[in-house]
Amino acid sequence: MAIDANLITGTLEAAGYRLTGPRRTLAELISREPGYFTAADLVAATGSADPAIGRATVFRVLELLSQLGLIERLDLPSGERAYLSCEPSHHHHVICSRCGRAADVADCGLAQVADEMGRRTGYRVAAHRLALFGLCPACQGQGGQP
Amino acid sequence: MAIDANLITGTLEAAGYRLTGPRRTLAELISREPGYFTAADLVAATGSADPAIGRATVFRVLELLSQLGLIERLDLPSGERAYLSCEPSHHHHVICSRCGRAADVADCGLAQVADEMGRRTGYRVAAHRLALFGLCPACQGQGGQP
DNA sequence: GCCCAGACGATACTCGGTCTCGCGAGCCGA
DNA sequence: TCGGCTCGCGAGACCGAGTATCGTCTGGGC
């Protein structure tokens, strides 16, 4: 789920980080992404938005934002690595395997399932990661895969 | 969950693949891993078990086994990429964040949760991936992190 | 024992990501 | 106003995972 650029810059500022030009540009670019994006996508977008911004800076900002919970790294079934901007709260993602659009979704009882799985295996479960893949409402109308 | 080397070689044979020396060696090495392992681990283990086996072969076998569902690629919360040997059926993993040992766990009602998430978002969910992280029974006794 | 498709090793390459270095801008106290 | 400190920056080397290519080898069916 795309988020507002102001939420990114505001969160950065609130966390005591400086609000620099490259960070504003990247916040804008990331907030404009409707679905997931790869590192290569963002580096390319950054290059055309402001060629002065370096690759290292893009990765630094990605790491910073993922620390702040504003973006999440996710791994597609294809093995690709992607990033997804999202609200900084515990939730999961449903990702359209056709257009890449993603929706946030709340726990919906997953916590109990995780507890049950922990009970059965004897593990003390501390964290879980769930990703759902399928077709978004828009792509269902058109059928098929990319 | 570690699997038997014979299951690997047997599945390979049944699927019409040749049972070569390197594949036997790799099947043995993989079945000996109690938890997850990284590509680097396996390449190193292969190097000491049989220095004649090349890096490309290790990756070829990993890809082959993941096609056959005998191993699964998974991404740790640290961002590391790892592999995990497992039975070729639909299930999920509980991974010990201390010793790396993993247990397979059946669906436990996750399918309904996934359906519910799909219903709420309007997505038609086709696949899901869940990974649980925590402490295995053995590590709970010792407390703390790695 | 022969033969050949499939498997192999070596190696170069791509790609995502990290590290290092030196520079510049902003902030703060003197 | 000056000087020092810190943070963020760009450039570019580097690293590790994984892929592609190519010529050679070999398992296993005949």
Short mmCIF file of C-alpha atoms (C1' of nucleotides) in Angstrom, two decimals:
data_model
loop_
_atom_site.label_atom_id
_atom_site.label_comp_id
_atom_site.label_asym_id
_atom_site.label_seq_id
_atom_site.Cartn_x
_atom_site.Cartn_y
_atom_site.Cartn_z
CA MET A 1 0.00 0.00 0.00
CA ALA A 2 1.49 3.31 -1.05
CA ILE A 3 1.97 5.92 1.60
CA ASP A 4 2.25 9.68 1.64
CA ALA A 5 5.66 11.29 1.11
CA ASN A 6 4.94 13.55 4.07
CA LEU A 7 4.57 10.54 6.34
CA ILE A 8 8.05 9.43 5.31
CA THR A 9 9.68 12.82 5.75
CA GLY A 10 7.73 13.45 8.96
CA THR A 11 8.78 10.13 10.45
CA LEU A 12 12.39 10.74 9.49
CA GLU A 13 12.35 14.15 11.14
CA ALA A 14 10.59 12.83 14.24
CA ALA A 15 13.24 10.12 14.58
CA GLY A 16 15.96 12.77 14.62
CA TYR A 17 17.26 12.32 11.08
CA ARG A 18 18.06 15.27 8.86
CA LEU A 19 15.68 16.10 6.06
CA THR A 20 18.04 16.42 3.12
CA GLY A 21 17.37 16.87 -0.55
CA PRO A 22 18.08 13.27 -1.59
CA ARG A 23 15.86 11.98 1.20
CA ARG A 24 12.98 14.19 0.10
CA THR A 25 13.40 13.04 -3.51
CA LEU A 26 13.47 9.38 -2.50
CA ALA A 27 10.46 9.81 -0.20
CA GLU A 28 8.57 11.29 -3.13
CA LEU A 29 9.58 8.48 -5.48
CA ILE A 30 8.78 5.72 -3.00
CA SER A 31 5.40 7.19 -2.10
CA ARG A 32 4.54 7.30 -5.78
CA GLU A 33 5.03 3.52 -6.24
CA PRO A 34 1.62 1.80 -6.30
CA GLY A 35 3.00 -1.68 -5.63
CA TYR A 36 6.30 -3.29 -4.87
CA PHE A 37 9.50 -2.12 -6.48
CA THR A 38 12.94 -3.60 -6.81
CA ALA A 39 16.17 -1.89 -5.84
CA ALA A 40 16.97 -1.59 -9.55
CA ASP A 41 13.63 0.16 -10.22
CA LEU A 42 14.30 2.70 -7.51
CA VAL A 43 17.89 3.31 -8.56
CA ALA A 44 16.70 3.90 -12.13
CA ALA A 45 13.85 6.18 -11.02
CA THR A 46 16.26 8.12 -8.84
CA GLY A 47 18.67 8.48 -11.73
CA SER A 48 16.03 10.13 -13.89
CA ALA A 49 14.58 12.26 -11.09
CA ASP A 50 17.96 13.54 -9.94
CA PRO A 51 21.11 12.10 -11.52
CA ALA A 52 23.22 13.57 -8.73
CA ILE A 53 21.87 11.04 -6.22
CA GLY A 54 24.19 8.07 -5.88
CA ARG A 55 23.41 4.37 -5.64
CA ALA A 56 24.79 4.12 -2.13
CA THR A 57 22.41 6.83 -0.96
CA VAL A 58 19.44 4.94 -2.36
CA PHE A 59 20.42 1.85 -0.38
CA ARG A 60 21.13 3.92 2.73
CA VAL A 61 17.65 5.44 2.57
CA LEU A 62 16.07 2.04 1.94
CA GLU A 63 17.78 0.65 5.01
CA LEU A 64 16.78 3.68 7.07
CA LEU A 65 13.14 3.45 6.04
CA SER A 66 12.99 -0.26 6.69
CA GLN A 67 14.38 0.35 10.19
CA LEU A 68 11.59 2.87 10.73
CA GLY A 69 9.06 0.32 9.43
CA LEU A 70 8.02 2.51 6.51
CA ILE A 71 9.06 -0.01 3.91
CA GLU A 72 9.36 -3.76 4.02
CA ARG A 73 11.67 -6.05 2.15
CA LEU A 74 9.86 -8.97 0.62
CA ASP A 75 10.79 -11.93 -1.49
CA LEU A 76 8.64 -12.85 -4.43
CA PRO A 77 7.97 -16.49 -5.30
CA SER A 78 10.18 -15.94 -8.37
CA GLY A 79 13.13 -15.37 -6.05
CA GLU A 80 13.25 -11.65 -6.82
CA ARG A 81 13.78 -9.25 -3.96
CA ALA A 82 11.46 -6.30 -3.73
CA TYR A 83 10.50 -3.45 -1.44
CA LEU A 84 7.06 -2.30 -0.45
CA SER A 85 6.06 0.93 1.26
CA CYS A 86 3.55 0.47 4.05
CA GLU A 87 2.16 1.86 7.28
CA PRO A 88 4.50 1.24 10.23
CA SER A 89 2.31 -1.27 12.06
CA HIS A 90 2.11 -5.05 12.24
CA HIS A 91 0.23 -6.42 9.27
CA HIS A 92 0.69 -8.61 6.23
CA HIS A 93 0.64 -8.12 2.50
CA VAL A 94 -1.42 -9.46 -0.36
CA ILE A 95 0.51 -9.01 -3.55
CA CYS A 96 -0.91 -9.14 -7.04
CA SER A 97 1.25 -11.48 -9.09
CA ARG A 98 0.12 -9.75 -12.27
CA CYS A 99 0.50 -6.02 -11.68
CA GLY A 100 2.51 -6.01 -8.47
CA ARG A 101 0.00 -3.89 -6.55
CA ALA A 102 -0.07 -4.74 -2.86
CA ALA A 103 -2.65 -4.38 -0.11
CA ASP A 104 -2.08 -4.34 3.62
CA VAL A 105 -4.20 -6.72 5.63
CA ALA A 106 -4.60 -7.07 9.37
CA ASP A 107 -3.93 -10.21 11.35
CA CYS A 108 -7.31 -11.91 10.79
CA GLY A 109 -6.62 -14.66 13.31
CA LEU A 110 -3.14 -15.50 12.13
CA ALA A 111 -1.75 -14.95 15.62
CA GLN A 112 -3.81 -17.88 16.91
CA VAL A 113 -2.62 -20.04 14.03
CA ALA A 114 0.97 -19.11 14.83
CA ASP A 115 0.40 -19.95 18.49
CA GLU A 116 -1.10 -23.29 17.54
CA MET A 117 1.86 -24.04 15.29
CA GLY A 118 4.23 -23.17 18.11
CA ARG A 119 2.33 -25.40 20.52
CA ARG A 120 2.47 -28.35 18.15
CA THR A 121 6.19 -28.04 17.47
CA GLY A 122 7.26 -26.98 20.94
CA TYR A 123 8.87 -23.81 19.60
CA ARG A 124 8.35 -20.50 21.37
CA VAL A 125 7.30 -18.38 18.39
CA ALA A 126 8.52 -14.79 18.56
CA ALA A 127 7.84 -13.51 15.06
CA HIS A 128 6.12 -14.52 11.88
CA ARG A 129 6.09 -13.41 8.27
CA LEU A 130 3.24 -14.10 5.91
CA ALA A 131 2.89 -13.07 2.31
CA LEU A 132 -0.10 -13.84 0.11
CA PHE A 133 0.10 -13.92 -3.66
CA GLY A 134 -2.79 -13.75 -6.06
CA LEU A 135 -4.76 -11.48 -8.35
CA CYS A 136 -5.99 -8.04 -7.33
CA PRO A 137 -9.61 -7.11 -8.11
CA ALA A 138 -8.58 -5.10 -11.18
CA CYS A 139 -6.53 -7.92 -12.67
CA GLN A 140 -9.20 -10.54 -11.98
CA GLY A 141 -11.38 -8.80 -14.57
CA GLN A 142 -8.70 -9.29 -17.20
CA GLY A 143 -7.75 -12.86 -16.23
CA GLY A 144 -4.44 -14.64 -16.89
CA GLN A 145 -0.88 -13.92 -15.80
CA PRO A 146 1.54 -11.08 -16.78
CA MET B 1 13.47 -30.69 9.00
CA ALA B 2 16.34 -32.79 7.74
CA ILE B 3 15.50 -35.55 5.30
CA ASP B 4 17.12 -38.79 4.30
CA ALA B 5 19.72 -38.77 1.53
CA ASN B 6 17.93 -41.75 -0.01
CA LEU B 7 14.74 -39.74 -0.33
CA ILE B 8 16.65 -37.15 -2.32
CA THR B 9 18.41 -39.65 -4.59
CA GLY B 10 15.24 -41.71 -4.94
CA THR B 11 13.16 -38.68 -5.91
CA LEU B 12 15.79 -37.59 -8.41
CA GLU B 13 15.83 -41.03 -10.00
CA ALA B 14 12.03 -41.27 -10.02
CA ALA B 15 11.84 -37.92 -11.78
CA GLY B 16 14.11 -39.21 -14.52
CA TYR B 17 17.31 -37.46 -13.49
CA ARG B 18 20.66 -39.22 -13.51
CA LEU B 19 22.19 -40.25 -10.25
CA THR B 20 25.70 -38.90 -10.58
CA GLY B 21 28.57 -38.71 -8.12
CA PRO B 22 28.21 -35.00 -7.36
CA ARG B 23 24.46 -35.40 -6.84
CA ARG B 24 24.99 -38.24 -4.40
CA THR B 25 27.57 -36.22 -2.51
CA LEU B 26 25.31 -33.17 -2.36
CA ALA B 27 22.31 -35.27 -1.31
CA GLU B 28 24.40 -36.63 1.54
CA LEU B 29 25.60 -33.19 2.60
CA ILE B 30 22.13 -31.63 2.45
CA SER B 31 20.51 -34.47 4.36
CA ARG B 32 23.12 -34.04 7.07
CA GLU B 33 22.15 -30.40 7.72
CA PRO B 34 19.97 -30.21 10.84
CA GLY B 35 18.64 -26.72 10.06
CA TYR B 36 18.88 -24.17 7.33
CA PHE B 37 22.07 -23.57 5.42
CA THR B 38 23.28 -20.83 3.15
CA ALA B 39 24.64 -21.30 -0.34
CA ALA B 40 28.08 -20.40 1.00
CA ASP B 41 27.82 -23.11 3.70
CA LEU B 42 26.98 -25.74 1.13
CA VAL B 43 29.66 -24.63 -1.31
CA ALA B 44 32.22 -24.79 1.51
CA ALA B 45 31.00 -28.19 2.72
CA THR B 46 31.10 -29.48 -0.84
CA GLY B 47 34.62 -28.18 -1.25
CA SER B 48 35.85 -30.16 1.72
CA ALA B 49 33.84 -33.29 0.89
CA ASP B 50 34.93 -33.37 -2.74
CA PRO B 51 37.02 -30.48 -4.09
CA ALA B 52 36.31 -31.62 -7.65
CA ILE B 53 32.68 -30.48 -7.40
CA GLY B 54 32.22 -27.01 -8.84
CA ARG B 55 30.21 -24.10 -7.60
CA ALA B 56 27.90 -24.13 -10.61
CA THR B 57 27.00 -27.74 -9.88
CA VAL B 58 26.04 -26.89 -6.32
CA PHE B 59 23.63 -24.22 -7.57
CA ARG B 60 22.30 -26.51 -10.29
CA VAL B 61 21.51 -29.19 -7.72
CA LEU B 62 19.93 -26.64 -5.39
CA GLU B 63 17.67 -25.45 -8.19
CA LEU B 64 16.81 -29.02 -9.16
CA LEU B 65 15.92 -30.00 -5.60
CA SER B 66 13.84 -26.90 -5.07
CA GLN B 67 11.92 -27.73 -8.26
CA LEU B 68 11.26 -31.17 -6.83
CA GLY B 69 10.14 -29.60 -3.54
CA LEU B 70 12.90 -31.28 -1.56
CA ILE B 71 14.41 -28.02 -0.42
CA GLU B 72 12.96 -24.60 0.05
CA ARG B 73 14.56 -21.23 -0.28
CA LEU B 74 13.80 -18.99 2.65
CA ASP B 75 14.71 -15.52 3.73
CA LEU B 76 15.71 -14.91 7.30
CA PRO B 77 14.65 -11.76 9.13
CA SER B 78 18.30 -10.69 8.95
CA GLY B 79 17.99 -10.55 5.17
CA GLU B 80 20.16 -13.62 4.68
CA ARG B 81 19.08 -16.14 2.11
CA ALA B 82 19.06 -19.73 3.20
CA TYR B 83 17.95 -23.17 2.09
CA LEU B 84 16.08 -25.76 4.07
CA SER B 85 15.59 -29.43 3.26
CA CYS B 86 12.04 -30.66 3.80
CA GLU B 87 9.40 -33.19 2.81
CA PRO B 88 7.86 -32.41 -0.58
CA SER B 89 4.39 -31.45 0.63
CA HIS B 90 2.63 -28.20 1.46
CA HIS B 91 3.59 -27.04 4.91
CA HIS B 92 5.33 -24.21 6.72
CA HIS B 93 8.48 -23.82 8.76
CA VAL B 94 9.26 -22.83 12.30
CA ILE B 95 12.86 -21.74 12.46
CA CYS B 96 14.93 -21.40 15.61
CA SER B 97 16.57 -18.00 15.56
CA ARG B 98 19.29 -19.27 17.89
CA CYS B 99 20.53 -22.56 16.43
CA GLY B 100 18.87 -22.46 13.01
CA ARG B 101 17.10 -25.80 13.46
CA ALA B 102 13.77 -25.91 11.63
CA ALA B 103 10.58 -27.90 12.06
CA ASP B 104 7.88 -28.55 9.49
CA VAL B 105 4.36 -27.74 10.54
CA ALA B 106 1.09 -28.45 8.81
CA ASP B 107 -1.46 -25.85 7.82
CA CYS B 108 -3.25 -25.58 11.20
CA GLY B 109 -6.06 -23.43 9.83
CA LEU B 110 -3.89 -21.01 7.93
CA ALA B 111 -5.81 -21.70 4.73
CA GLN B 112 -8.97 -20.23 6.28
CA VAL B 113 -7.02 -17.19 7.46
CA ALA B 114 -5.65 -16.71 3.95
CA ASP B 115 -9.17 -17.01 2.51
CA GLU B 116 -10.45 -14.46 4.99
CA MET B 117 -7.61 -12.07 4.08
CA GLY B 118 -8.43 -12.52 0.40
CA ARG B 119 -12.12 -11.86 1.05
CA ARG B 120 -11.37 -8.65 2.94
CA THR B 121 -9.02 -7.25 0.32
CA GLY B 122 -10.87 -8.51 -2.74
CA TYR B 123 -7.78 -10.35 -3.96
CA ARG B 124 -8.08 -13.89 -5.31
CA VAL B 125 -5.34 -15.54 -3.24
CA ALA B 126 -3.47 -18.28 -5.12
CA ALA B 127 -0.47 -18.92 -2.88
CA HIS B 128 0.87 -18.04 0.52
CA ARG B 129 4.17 -18.24 2.32
CA LEU B 130 4.50 -18.27 6.07
CA ALA B 131 7.63 -18.50 8.16
CA LEU B 132 7.71 -18.53 11.94
CA PHE B 133 10.77 -17.53 13.94
CA GLY B 134 11.41 -18.32 17.56
CA LEU B 135 13.27 -20.60 19.94
CA CYS B 136 13.32 -24.37 19.57
CA PRO B 137 12.67 -26.50 22.68
CA ALA B 138 16.39 -27.18 23.16
CA CYS B 139 17.34 -23.50 23.00
CA GLN B 140 14.50 -22.42 25.31
CA GLY B 141 16.29 -24.25 28.10
CA GLN B 142 19.40 -22.16 27.58
CA GLY B 143 17.61 -18.82 27.05
CA GLY B 144 18.92 -15.77 25.21
CA GLN B 145 19.96 -15.22 21.62
CA PRO B 146 22.93 -16.60 19.59
"C1'" DG C 1 31.70 -52.12 -25.17
"C1'" DC C 2 29.47 -47.96 -27.61
"C1'" DC C 3 27.20 -43.92 -27.83
"C1'" DC C 4 25.04 -39.66 -26.74
"C1'" DA C 5 22.06 -36.69 -24.04
"C1'" DG C 6 22.49 -34.93 -19.90
"C1'" DA C 7 25.60 -33.57 -16.41
"C1'" DC C 8 29.84 -31.70 -15.43
"C1'" DG C 9 33.83 -27.94 -14.14
"C1'" DA C 10 35.85 -23.62 -15.20
"C1'" DT C 11 35.15 -19.21 -15.67
"C1'" DA C 12 33.24 -14.85 -16.86
"C1'" DC C 13 29.49 -12.19 -15.89
"C1'" DT C 14 25.35 -9.80 -13.69
"C1'" DC C 15 23.07 -7.94 -9.97
"C1'" DG C 16 21.89 -6.63 -5.25
"C1'" DG C 17 24.01 -4.80 -1.62
"C1'" DT C 18 28.01 -3.09 1.43
"C1'" DC C 19 32.25 -0.60 2.64
"C1'" DT C 20 35.43 2.97 2.46
"C1'" DC C 21 37.00 7.38 1.59
"C1'" DG C 22 37.20 12.13 1.30
"C1'" DC C 23 34.15 16.15 0.85
"C1'" DG C 24 30.57 19.43 2.02
"C1'" DA C 25 26.76 21.36 4.74
"C1'" DG C 26 24.59 22.33 8.99
"C1'" DC C 27 24.83 23.00 13.87
"C1'" DC C 28 26.71 24.67 18.14
"C1'" DG C 29 29.77 26.66 21.49
"C1'" DA C 30 33.41 30.02 22.15
"C1'" DT D 1 32.57 35.13 13.19
"C1'" DC D 2 35.26 31.39 13.56
"C1'" DG D 3 36.37 26.60 14.14
"C1'" DG D 4 35.34 22.03 15.15
"C1'" DC D 5 32.20 18.28 15.08
"C1'" DT D 6 28.78 15.31 13.13
"C1'" DC D 7 25.90 13.71 9.69
"C1'" DG D 8 24.90 12.86 5.11
"C1'" DC D 9 26.66 12.69 0.71
"C1'" DG D 10 28.77 10.68 -4.12
"C1'" DA D 11 32.14 7.84 -6.20
"C1'" DG D 12 33.76 3.75 -6.77
"C1'" DA D 13 35.84 -0.51 -5.20
"C1'" DC D 14 34.36 -4.55 -3.38
"C1'" DC D 15 31.66 -8.83 -2.04
"C1'" DG D 16 28.58 -12.69 -2.32
"C1'" DA D 17 24.76 -15.03 -4.61
"C1'" DG D 18 23.34 -16.63 -8.60
"C1'" DT D 19 23.43 -17.23 -13.94
"C1'" DA D 20 25.29 -18.11 -18.60
"C1'" DT D 21 28.39 -20.14 -21.62
"C1'" DC D 22 31.34 -23.45 -23.42
"C1'" DG D 23 33.87 -27.41 -24.14
"C1'" DT D 24 34.52 -31.93 -21.82
"C1'" DC D 25 33.07 -36.02 -19.51
"C1'" DT D 26 30.17 -39.91 -18.09
"C1'" DG D 27 25.95 -42.71 -16.62
"C1'" DG D 28 23.18 -45.82 -18.25
"C1'" DG D 29 20.42 -47.72 -22.08
"C1'" DC D 30 21.26 -50.53 -25.92
#
